[in-house]
CSV table of C-alpha atoms in Angstrom, one decimal:
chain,number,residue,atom,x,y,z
Z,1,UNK,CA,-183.8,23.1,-65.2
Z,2,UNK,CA,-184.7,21.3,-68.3
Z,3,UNK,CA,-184.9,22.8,-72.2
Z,4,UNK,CA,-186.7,20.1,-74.6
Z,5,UNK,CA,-186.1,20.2,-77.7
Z,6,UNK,CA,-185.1,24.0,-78.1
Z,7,UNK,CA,-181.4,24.8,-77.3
Z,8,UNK,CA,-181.4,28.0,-74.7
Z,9,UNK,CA,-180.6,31.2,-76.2
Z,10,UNK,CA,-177.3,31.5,-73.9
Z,11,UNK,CA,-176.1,28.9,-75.6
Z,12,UNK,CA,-177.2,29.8,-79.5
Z,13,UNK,CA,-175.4,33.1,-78.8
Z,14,UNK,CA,-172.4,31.3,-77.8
Z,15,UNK,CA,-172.2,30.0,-80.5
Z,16,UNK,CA,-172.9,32.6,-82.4
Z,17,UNK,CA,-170.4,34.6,-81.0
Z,18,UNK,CA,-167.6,32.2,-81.1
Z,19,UNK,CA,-167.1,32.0,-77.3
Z,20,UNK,CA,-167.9,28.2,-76.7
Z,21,UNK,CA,-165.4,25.2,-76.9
Z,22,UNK,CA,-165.1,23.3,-79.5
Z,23,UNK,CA,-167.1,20.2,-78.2
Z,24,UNK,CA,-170.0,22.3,-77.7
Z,25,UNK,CA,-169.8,23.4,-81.1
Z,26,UNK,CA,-169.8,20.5,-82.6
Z,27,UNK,CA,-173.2,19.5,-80.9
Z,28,UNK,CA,-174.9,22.7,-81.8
Z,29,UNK,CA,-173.9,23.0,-85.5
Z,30,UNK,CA,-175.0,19.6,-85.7
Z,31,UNK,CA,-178.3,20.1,-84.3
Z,32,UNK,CA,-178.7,23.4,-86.3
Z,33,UNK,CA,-178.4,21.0,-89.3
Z,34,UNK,CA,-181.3,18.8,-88.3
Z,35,UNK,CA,-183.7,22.2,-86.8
Z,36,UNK,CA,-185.1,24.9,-88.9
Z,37,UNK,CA,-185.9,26.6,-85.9
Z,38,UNK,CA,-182.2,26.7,-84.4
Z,39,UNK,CA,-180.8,27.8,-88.0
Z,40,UNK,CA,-183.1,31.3,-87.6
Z,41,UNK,CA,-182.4,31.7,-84.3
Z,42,UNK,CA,-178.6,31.4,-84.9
Z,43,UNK,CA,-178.8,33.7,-88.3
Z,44,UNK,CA,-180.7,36.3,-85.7
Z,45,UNK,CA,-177.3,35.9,-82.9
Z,46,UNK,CA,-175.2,36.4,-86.0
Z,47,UNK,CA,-177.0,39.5,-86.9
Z,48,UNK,CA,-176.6,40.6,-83.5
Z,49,UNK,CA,-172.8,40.4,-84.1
Z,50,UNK,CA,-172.9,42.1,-87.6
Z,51,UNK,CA,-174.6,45.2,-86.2
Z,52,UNK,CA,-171.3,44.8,-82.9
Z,53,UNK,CA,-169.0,44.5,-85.8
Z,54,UNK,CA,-170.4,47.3,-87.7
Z,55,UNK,CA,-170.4,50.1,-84.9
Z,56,UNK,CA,-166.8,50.4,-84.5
Z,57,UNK,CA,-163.7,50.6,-86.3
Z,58,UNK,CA,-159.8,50.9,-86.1
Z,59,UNK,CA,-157.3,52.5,-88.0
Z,60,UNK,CA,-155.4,50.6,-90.9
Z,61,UNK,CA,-151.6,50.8,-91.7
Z,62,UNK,CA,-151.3,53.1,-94.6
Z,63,UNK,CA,-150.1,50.8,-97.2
Z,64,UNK,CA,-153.2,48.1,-96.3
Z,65,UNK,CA,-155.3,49.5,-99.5
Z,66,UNK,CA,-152.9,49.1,-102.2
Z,67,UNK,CA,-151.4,45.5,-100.7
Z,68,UNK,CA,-155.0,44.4,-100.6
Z,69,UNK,CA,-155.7,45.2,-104.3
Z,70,UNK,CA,-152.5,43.9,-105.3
Z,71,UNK,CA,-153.5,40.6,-103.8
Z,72,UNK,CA,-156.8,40.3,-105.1
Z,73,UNK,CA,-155.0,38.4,-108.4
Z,74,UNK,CA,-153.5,36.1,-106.9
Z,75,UNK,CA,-156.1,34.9,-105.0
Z,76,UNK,CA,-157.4,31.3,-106.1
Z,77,UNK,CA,-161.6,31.1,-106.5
Z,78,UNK,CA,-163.0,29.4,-103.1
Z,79,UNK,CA,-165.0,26.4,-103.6
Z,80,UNK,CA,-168.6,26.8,-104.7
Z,81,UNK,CA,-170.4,24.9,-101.3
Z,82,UNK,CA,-168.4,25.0,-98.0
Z,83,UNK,CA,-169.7,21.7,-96.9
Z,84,UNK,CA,-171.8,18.9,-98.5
Z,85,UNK,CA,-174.8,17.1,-97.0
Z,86,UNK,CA,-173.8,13.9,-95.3
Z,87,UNK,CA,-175.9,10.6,-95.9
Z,88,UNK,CA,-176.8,8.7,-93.1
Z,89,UNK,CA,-177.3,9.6,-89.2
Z,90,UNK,CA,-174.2,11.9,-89.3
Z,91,UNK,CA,-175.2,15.4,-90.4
Z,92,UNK,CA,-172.0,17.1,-92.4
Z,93,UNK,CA,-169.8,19.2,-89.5
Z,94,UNK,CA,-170.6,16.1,-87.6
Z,95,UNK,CA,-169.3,13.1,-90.4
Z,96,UNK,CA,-166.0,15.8,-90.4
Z,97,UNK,CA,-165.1,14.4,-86.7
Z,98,UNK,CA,-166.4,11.0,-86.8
Z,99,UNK,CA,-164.6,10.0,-90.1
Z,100,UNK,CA,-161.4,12.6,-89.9
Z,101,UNK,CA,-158.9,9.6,-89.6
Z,102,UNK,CA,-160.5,8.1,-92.3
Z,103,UNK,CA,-161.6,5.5,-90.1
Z,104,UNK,CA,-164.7,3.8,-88.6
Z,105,UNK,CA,-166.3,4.4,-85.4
Z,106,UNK,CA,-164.4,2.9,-82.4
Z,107,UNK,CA,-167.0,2.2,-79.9
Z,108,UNK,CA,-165.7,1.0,-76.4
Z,109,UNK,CA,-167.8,-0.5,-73.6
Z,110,UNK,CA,-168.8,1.3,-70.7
Z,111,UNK,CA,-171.3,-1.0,-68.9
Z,112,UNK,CA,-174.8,-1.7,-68.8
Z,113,UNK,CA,-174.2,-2.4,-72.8
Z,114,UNK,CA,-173.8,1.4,-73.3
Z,115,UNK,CA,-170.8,2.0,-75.6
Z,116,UNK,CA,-169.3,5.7,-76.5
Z,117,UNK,CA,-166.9,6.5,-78.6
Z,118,UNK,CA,-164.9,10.2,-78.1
Z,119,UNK,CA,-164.5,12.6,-80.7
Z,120,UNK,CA,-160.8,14.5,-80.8
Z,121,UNK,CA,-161.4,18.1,-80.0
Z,122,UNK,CA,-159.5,20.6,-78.4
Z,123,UNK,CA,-160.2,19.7,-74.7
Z,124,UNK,CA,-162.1,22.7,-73.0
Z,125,UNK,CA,-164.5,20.0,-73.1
Z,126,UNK,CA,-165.6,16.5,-74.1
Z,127,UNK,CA,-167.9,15.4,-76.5
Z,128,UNK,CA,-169.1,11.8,-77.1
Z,129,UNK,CA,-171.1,9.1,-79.4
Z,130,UNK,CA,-173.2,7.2,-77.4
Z,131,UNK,CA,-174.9,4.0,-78.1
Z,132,UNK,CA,-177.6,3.1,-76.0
Z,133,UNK,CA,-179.3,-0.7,-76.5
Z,134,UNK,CA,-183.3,0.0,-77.3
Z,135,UNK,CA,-185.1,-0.2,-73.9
Z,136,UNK,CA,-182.0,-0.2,-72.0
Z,137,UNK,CA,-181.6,3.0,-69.2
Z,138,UNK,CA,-178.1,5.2,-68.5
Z,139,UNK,CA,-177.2,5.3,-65.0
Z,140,UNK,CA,-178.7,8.0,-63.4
Z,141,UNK,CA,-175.8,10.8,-63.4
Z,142,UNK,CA,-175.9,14.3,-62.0
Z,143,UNK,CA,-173.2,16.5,-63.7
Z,144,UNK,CA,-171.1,19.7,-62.7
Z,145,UNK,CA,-171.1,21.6,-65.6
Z,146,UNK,CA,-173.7,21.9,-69.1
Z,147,UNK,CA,-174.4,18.8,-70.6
Z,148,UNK,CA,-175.9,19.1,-73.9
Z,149,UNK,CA,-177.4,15.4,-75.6
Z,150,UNK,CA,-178.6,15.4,-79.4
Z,151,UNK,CA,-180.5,12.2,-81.0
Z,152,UNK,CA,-179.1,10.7,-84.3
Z,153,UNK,CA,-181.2,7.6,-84.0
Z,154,UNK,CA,-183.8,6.4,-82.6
Z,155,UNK,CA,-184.8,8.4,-79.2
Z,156,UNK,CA,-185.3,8.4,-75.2
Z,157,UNK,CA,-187.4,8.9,-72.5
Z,158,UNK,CA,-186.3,11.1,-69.7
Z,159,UNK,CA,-189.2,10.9,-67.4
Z,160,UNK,CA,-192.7,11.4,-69.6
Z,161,UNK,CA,-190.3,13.4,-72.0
Z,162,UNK,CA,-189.4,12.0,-75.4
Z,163,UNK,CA,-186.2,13.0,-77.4
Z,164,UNK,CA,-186.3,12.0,-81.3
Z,165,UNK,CA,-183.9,12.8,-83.7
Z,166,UNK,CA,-182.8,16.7,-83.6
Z,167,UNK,CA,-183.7,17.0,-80.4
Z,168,UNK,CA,-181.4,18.3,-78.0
Z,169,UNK,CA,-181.6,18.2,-74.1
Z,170,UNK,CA,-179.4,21.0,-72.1
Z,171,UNK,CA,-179.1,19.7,-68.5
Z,172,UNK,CA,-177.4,21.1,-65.7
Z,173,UNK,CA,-176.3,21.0,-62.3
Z,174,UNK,CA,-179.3,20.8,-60.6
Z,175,UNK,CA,-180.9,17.7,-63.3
Z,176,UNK,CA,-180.6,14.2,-62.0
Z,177,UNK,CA,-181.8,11.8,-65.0
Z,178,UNK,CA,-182.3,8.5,-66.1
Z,179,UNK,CA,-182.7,8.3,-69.8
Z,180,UNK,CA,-184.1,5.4,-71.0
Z,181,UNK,CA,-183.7,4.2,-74.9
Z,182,UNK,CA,-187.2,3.6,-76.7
Z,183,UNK,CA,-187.4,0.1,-77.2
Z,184,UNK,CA,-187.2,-0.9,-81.1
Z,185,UNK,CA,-183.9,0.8,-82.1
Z,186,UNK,CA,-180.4,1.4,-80.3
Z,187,UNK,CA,-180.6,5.0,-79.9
Z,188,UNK,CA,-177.4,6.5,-80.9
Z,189,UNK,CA,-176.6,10.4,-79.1
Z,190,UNK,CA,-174.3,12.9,-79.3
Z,191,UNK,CA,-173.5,14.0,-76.2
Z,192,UNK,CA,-170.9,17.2,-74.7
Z,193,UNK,CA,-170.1,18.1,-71.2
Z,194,UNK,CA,-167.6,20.6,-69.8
Z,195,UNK,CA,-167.4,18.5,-66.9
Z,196,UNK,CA,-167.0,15.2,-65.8
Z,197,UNK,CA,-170.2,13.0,-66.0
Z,198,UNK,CA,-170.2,11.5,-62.0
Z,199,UNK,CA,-172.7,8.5,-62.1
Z,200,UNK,CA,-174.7,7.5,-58.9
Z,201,UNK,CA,-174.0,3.2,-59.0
Z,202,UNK,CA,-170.8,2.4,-57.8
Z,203,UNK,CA,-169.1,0.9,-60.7
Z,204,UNK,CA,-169.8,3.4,-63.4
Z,205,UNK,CA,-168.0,5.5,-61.0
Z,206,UNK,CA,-165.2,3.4,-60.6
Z,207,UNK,CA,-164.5,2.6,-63.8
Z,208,UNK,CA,-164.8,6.9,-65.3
Z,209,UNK,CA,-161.0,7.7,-65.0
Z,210,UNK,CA,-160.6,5.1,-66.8
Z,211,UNK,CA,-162.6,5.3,-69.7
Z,212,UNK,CA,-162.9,9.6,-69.7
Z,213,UNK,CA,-166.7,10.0,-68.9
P,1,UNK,CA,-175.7,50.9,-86.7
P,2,UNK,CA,-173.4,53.4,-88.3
P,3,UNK,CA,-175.0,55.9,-91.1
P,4,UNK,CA,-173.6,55.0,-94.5
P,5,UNK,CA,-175.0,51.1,-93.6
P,6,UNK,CA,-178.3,52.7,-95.1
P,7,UNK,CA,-176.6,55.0,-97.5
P,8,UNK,CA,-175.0,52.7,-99.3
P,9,UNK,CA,-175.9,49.4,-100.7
P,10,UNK,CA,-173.2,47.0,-99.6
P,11,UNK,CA,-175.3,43.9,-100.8
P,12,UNK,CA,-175.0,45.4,-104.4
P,13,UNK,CA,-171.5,45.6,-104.0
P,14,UNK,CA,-170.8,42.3,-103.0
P,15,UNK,CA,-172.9,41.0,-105.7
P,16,UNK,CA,-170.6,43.2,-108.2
P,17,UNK,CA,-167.3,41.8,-106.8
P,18,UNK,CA,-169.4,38.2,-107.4
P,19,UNK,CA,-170.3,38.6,-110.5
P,20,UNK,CA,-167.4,41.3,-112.5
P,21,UNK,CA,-165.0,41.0,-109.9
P,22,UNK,CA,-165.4,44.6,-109.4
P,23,UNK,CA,-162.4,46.4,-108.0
P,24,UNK,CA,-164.1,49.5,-107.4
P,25,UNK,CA,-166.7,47.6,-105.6
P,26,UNK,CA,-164.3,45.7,-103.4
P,27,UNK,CA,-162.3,48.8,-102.3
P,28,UNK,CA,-165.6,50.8,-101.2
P,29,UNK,CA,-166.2,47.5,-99.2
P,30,UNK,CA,-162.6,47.2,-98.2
P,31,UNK,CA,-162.5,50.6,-97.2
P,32,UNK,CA,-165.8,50.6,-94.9
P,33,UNK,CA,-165.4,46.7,-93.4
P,34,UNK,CA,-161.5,46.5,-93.2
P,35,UNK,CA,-161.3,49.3,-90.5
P,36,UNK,CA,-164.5,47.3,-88.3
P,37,UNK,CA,-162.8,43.6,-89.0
P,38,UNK,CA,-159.8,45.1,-87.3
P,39,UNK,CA,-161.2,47.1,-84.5
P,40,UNK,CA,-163.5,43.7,-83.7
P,41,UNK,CA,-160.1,41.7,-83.3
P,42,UNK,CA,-158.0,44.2,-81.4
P,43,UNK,CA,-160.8,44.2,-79.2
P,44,UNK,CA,-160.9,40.4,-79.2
P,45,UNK,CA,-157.5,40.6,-78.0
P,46,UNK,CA,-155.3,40.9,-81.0
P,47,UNK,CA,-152.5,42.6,-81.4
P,48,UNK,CA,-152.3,45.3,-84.3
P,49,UNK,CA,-150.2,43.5,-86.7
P,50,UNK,CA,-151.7,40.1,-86.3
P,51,UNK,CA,-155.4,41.9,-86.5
P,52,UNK,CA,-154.2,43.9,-89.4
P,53,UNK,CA,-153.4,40.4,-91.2
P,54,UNK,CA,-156.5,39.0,-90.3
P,55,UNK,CA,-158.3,42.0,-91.6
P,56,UNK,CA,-156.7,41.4,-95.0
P,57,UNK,CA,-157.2,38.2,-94.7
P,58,UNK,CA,-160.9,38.2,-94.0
P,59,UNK,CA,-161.5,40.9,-97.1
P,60,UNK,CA,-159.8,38.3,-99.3
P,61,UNK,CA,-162.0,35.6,-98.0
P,62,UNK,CA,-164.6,38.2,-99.3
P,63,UNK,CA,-163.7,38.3,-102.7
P,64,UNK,CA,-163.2,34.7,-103.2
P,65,UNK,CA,-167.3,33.6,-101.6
P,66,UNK,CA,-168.6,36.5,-102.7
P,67,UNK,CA,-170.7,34.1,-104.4
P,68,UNK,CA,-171.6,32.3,-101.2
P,69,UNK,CA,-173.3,35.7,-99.3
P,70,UNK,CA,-176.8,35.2,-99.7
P,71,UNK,CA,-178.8,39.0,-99.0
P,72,UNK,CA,-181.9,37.6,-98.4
P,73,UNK,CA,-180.4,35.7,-95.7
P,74,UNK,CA,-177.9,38.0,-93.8
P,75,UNK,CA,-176.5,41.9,-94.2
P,76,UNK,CA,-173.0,42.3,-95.7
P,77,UNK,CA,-172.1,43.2,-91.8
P,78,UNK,CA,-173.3,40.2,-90.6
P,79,UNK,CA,-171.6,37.6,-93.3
P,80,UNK,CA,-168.6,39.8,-92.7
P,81,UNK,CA,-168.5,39.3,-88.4
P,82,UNK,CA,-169.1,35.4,-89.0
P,83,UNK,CA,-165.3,35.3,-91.2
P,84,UNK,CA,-164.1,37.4,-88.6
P,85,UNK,CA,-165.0,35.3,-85.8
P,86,UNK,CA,-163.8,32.5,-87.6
P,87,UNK,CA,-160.4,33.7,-88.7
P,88,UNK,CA,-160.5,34.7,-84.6
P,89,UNK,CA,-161.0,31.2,-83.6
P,90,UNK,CA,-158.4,30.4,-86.3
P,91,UNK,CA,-156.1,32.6,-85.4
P,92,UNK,CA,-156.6,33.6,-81.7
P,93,UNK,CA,-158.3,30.2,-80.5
P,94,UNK,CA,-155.8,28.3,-82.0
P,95,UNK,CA,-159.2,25.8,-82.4
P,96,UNK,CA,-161.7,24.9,-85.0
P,97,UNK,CA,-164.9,25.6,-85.9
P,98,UNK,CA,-167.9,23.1,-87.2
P,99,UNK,CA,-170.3,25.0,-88.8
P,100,UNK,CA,-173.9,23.6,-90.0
P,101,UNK,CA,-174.6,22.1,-93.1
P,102,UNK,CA,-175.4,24.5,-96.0
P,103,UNK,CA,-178.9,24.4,-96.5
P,104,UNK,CA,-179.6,22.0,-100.1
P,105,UNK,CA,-180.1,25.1,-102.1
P,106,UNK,CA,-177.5,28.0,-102.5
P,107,UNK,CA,-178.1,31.9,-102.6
P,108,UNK,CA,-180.0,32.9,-106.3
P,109,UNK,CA,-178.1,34.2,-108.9
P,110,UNK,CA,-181.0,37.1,-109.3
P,111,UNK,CA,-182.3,37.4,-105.4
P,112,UNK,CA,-185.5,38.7,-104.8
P,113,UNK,CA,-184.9,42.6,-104.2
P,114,UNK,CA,-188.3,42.9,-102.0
P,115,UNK,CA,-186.7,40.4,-99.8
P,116,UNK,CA,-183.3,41.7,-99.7
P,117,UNK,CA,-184.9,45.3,-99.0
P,118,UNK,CA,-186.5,43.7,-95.4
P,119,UNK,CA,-183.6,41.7,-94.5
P,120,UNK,CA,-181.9,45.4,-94.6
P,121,UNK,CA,-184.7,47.1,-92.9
P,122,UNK,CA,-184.5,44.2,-90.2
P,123,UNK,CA,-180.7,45.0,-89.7
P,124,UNK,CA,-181.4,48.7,-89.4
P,125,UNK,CA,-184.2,47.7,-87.1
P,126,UNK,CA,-181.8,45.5,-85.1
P,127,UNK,CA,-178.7,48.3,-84.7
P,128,UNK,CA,-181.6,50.8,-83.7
P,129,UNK,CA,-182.5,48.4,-80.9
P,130,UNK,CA,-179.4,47.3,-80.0
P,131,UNK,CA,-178.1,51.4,-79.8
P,132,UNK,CA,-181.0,51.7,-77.6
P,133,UNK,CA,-180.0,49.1,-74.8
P,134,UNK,CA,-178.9,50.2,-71.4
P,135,UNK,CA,-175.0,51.3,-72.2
P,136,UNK,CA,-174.1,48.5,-69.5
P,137,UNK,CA,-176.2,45.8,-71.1
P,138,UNK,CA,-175.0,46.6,-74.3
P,139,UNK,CA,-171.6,46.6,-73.4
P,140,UNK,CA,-172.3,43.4,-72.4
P,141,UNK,CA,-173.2,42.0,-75.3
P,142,UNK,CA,-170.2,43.4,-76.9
P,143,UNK,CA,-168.0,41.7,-74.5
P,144,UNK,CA,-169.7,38.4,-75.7
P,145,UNK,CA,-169.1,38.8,-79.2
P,146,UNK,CA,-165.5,39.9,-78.9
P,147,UNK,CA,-165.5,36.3,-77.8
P,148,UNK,CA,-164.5,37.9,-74.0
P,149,UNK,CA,-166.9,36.0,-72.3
P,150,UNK,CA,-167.8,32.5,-71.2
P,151,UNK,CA,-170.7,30.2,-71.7
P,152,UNK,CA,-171.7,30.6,-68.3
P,153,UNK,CA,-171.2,34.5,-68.2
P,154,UNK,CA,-173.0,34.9,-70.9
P,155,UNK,CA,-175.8,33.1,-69.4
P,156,UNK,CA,-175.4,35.2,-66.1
P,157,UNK,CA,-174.7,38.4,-67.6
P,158,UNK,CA,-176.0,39.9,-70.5
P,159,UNK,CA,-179.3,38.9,-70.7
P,160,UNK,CA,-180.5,39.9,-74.3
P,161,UNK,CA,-183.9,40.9,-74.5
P,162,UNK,CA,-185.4,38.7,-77.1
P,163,UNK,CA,-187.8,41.2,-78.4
P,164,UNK,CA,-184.5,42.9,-80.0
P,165,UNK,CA,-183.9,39.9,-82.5
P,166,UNK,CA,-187.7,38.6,-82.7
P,167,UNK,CA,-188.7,40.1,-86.0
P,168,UNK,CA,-185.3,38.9,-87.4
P,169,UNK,CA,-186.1,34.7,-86.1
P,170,UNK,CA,-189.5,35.5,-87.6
P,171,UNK,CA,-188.5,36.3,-90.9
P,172,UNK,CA,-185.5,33.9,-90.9
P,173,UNK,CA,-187.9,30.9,-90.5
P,174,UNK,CA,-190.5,32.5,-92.7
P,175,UNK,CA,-187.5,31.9,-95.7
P,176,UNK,CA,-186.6,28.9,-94.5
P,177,UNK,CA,-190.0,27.4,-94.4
P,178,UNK,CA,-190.8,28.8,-97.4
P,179,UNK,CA,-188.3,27.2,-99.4
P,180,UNK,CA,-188.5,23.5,-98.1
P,181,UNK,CA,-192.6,23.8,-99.3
């Protein structure tokens, strides 16, 4: 089963509700900064937890009030944006984990002239930078868990299908692709999976304990 | 859901603490919000000290973006659950949390009261249907948002009927739209 462009509503409400690894999130808040459409239908899932929130409550320890309002001086005046608009391809919660060391992208070969480079999160799952040569096909690869792949640049073909920038494809066990770059531009993805990737030729196959696909 | 949520205007109260920093304000909010930040961590698996903390923790936050809550975008409830769950990721998870890009423009200093008034009557509209699920559906969901729940389960399980948050993705984009023209 195969969800263009729109990101399943399992998996907005995941996020929504906090209950995803990290890897994943850093795909979807990334795509809900490119889609309009994504950011209402994740401010509806966080409605959904207000009104959870909201219905029930537990008892506070006695002193709570007055050690809250004796805080309330002390505490410093927050920022007045939580996060800035990033320039180029990398939307802002993305730029965070691309550039935390303060250093450039470290792409490393994986074959066919695709090159990834991993993103540090905190290892329920995996999430990548892909770059994909313009016209040049990934090795078809089935997967064991939820693959999710956003476009930064430029954008593929998966059968007649076509993923531009924003888009997002969710694929699953049962999905066997090929996606082929568009010719003109590398097309650069970010892609998650809480499983292994297991690719069909032999030497991608070979070679994934070795470079973590 | 509960009954004072449409007695009392919370949004006003956040937008006192925003722009007086109200005491008075904050401790009607501290005193309905505190008790539910609480309840939704101990039932996210904390225990009572460390939720109590949080709790605290997640009023301060409060005071100090009051000026961040937007009304026409989200109920007081709702910007209140989304600190929680990320002081519970924090805290809990031990993990992080990207969140999406601001959008380019930042919540008015005068919002417009005929939209706040909907984005209220949406939430109302919203805890009515959700009240209204199937008690093992709805316990479901719960179970979700207490963070109990994986991807997958959530996929399996709970099933949320999408006509429950339609009007609210409606209205949402509606905003949206209408401010990038």
């Amino acid at each position: 089963m195969m969800n263009r462009h729109q990101l399943p509503d399992t998996l907005l409400m995941g996020y929504a509700a906090g209950a995803l690894p990290e890897a994943f999130n850093v795909v979807i808040a990334t795509h809900v900064s490119l889609s309009d459409e994504a950011r209402a239908r994740l401010a509806a899932f966080e409605a959904v937890g207000g009104a959870v929130l909201d219905d029930d409550a537990a008892e506070m320890a006695e002193d709570s009030f007055d050690r809250m309002m004796a805080r309330l001086d002390m505490l410093p005046q927050a920022n007045a944006r939580v996060t800035e608009a990033a320039e180029g391809i990398f939307p802002a919660p993305l730029a965070d984990y691309v550039h935390r060391d303060g250093r450039s992208i470290r792409w490393r070969s994986i074959g066919a002239g695709v090159k990834q480079a991993i993103l540090r999160t905190d290892g329920r799952a995996s999430v990548r930078l892909l770059r994909i040569p313009a016209g040049q096909a990934v090795p078809d690869h089935g997967h064991r868990g939820t693959e999710l792949t956003l476009v930064l640049q430029g954008a593929f073909f998966d059968g007649n299908k076509r993923y531009g920038r924003g888009d997002i494809e969710v694929a699953n066990e049962e999905t066997e692709h090929t996606p082929i770059a568009e010719a003109g531009e590398d097309c650069i993805c970010l892609a998650a999976t809480d499983a292994p990737l297991r690719f069909k030729s032999l030497i991608p196959r070979l070679a994934q304990p070795f470079f973590r696909i | 859901m509960s009954q004072d949520q449409s007695e009392t205007d919370w949004a006003a109260l956040v937008m006192r603490v925003r722009d007086h920093q109200d005491k008075a304000a904050f401790a009607a909010l501290f005193r309905h919000f505190a008790p539910r930040v609480k309840g939704f961590l101990m039932k996210s698996g904390a225990g009572d000290t460390l939720a109590e903390e949080c709790a605290q923790d997640v009023m301060a936050t409060l005071w100090q973006k009051a000026h961040l809550f937007d009304p026409t975008r989200a109920s007081v409830a709702t910007w209140v659950f989304t600190i929680a769950r990320n002081r519970r990721i924090d805290a809990l998870r031990k993990s992080r949390r990207p969140e999406p890009e601001d959008l380019p423009w930042g919540p008015e200093p005068e919002p417009d009261q005929a939209e706040v008034l909907e984005m209220q009557q949406d939430t109302e509209r919203l805890g009515a249907a959700l009240a209204q699920l199937p008690q093992k559906q709805r316990a479901l969901i719960e179970r979700a948002y207490y963070g109990d729940l994986s991807h997958s389960e959530i996929a399996e399980e709970t099933g949320l009927p999408l006509g429950t948050i339609k009007s609210r993705i409606r209205l949402a984009l509606e905003r949206l739209r209408h401010h990038m023209s």
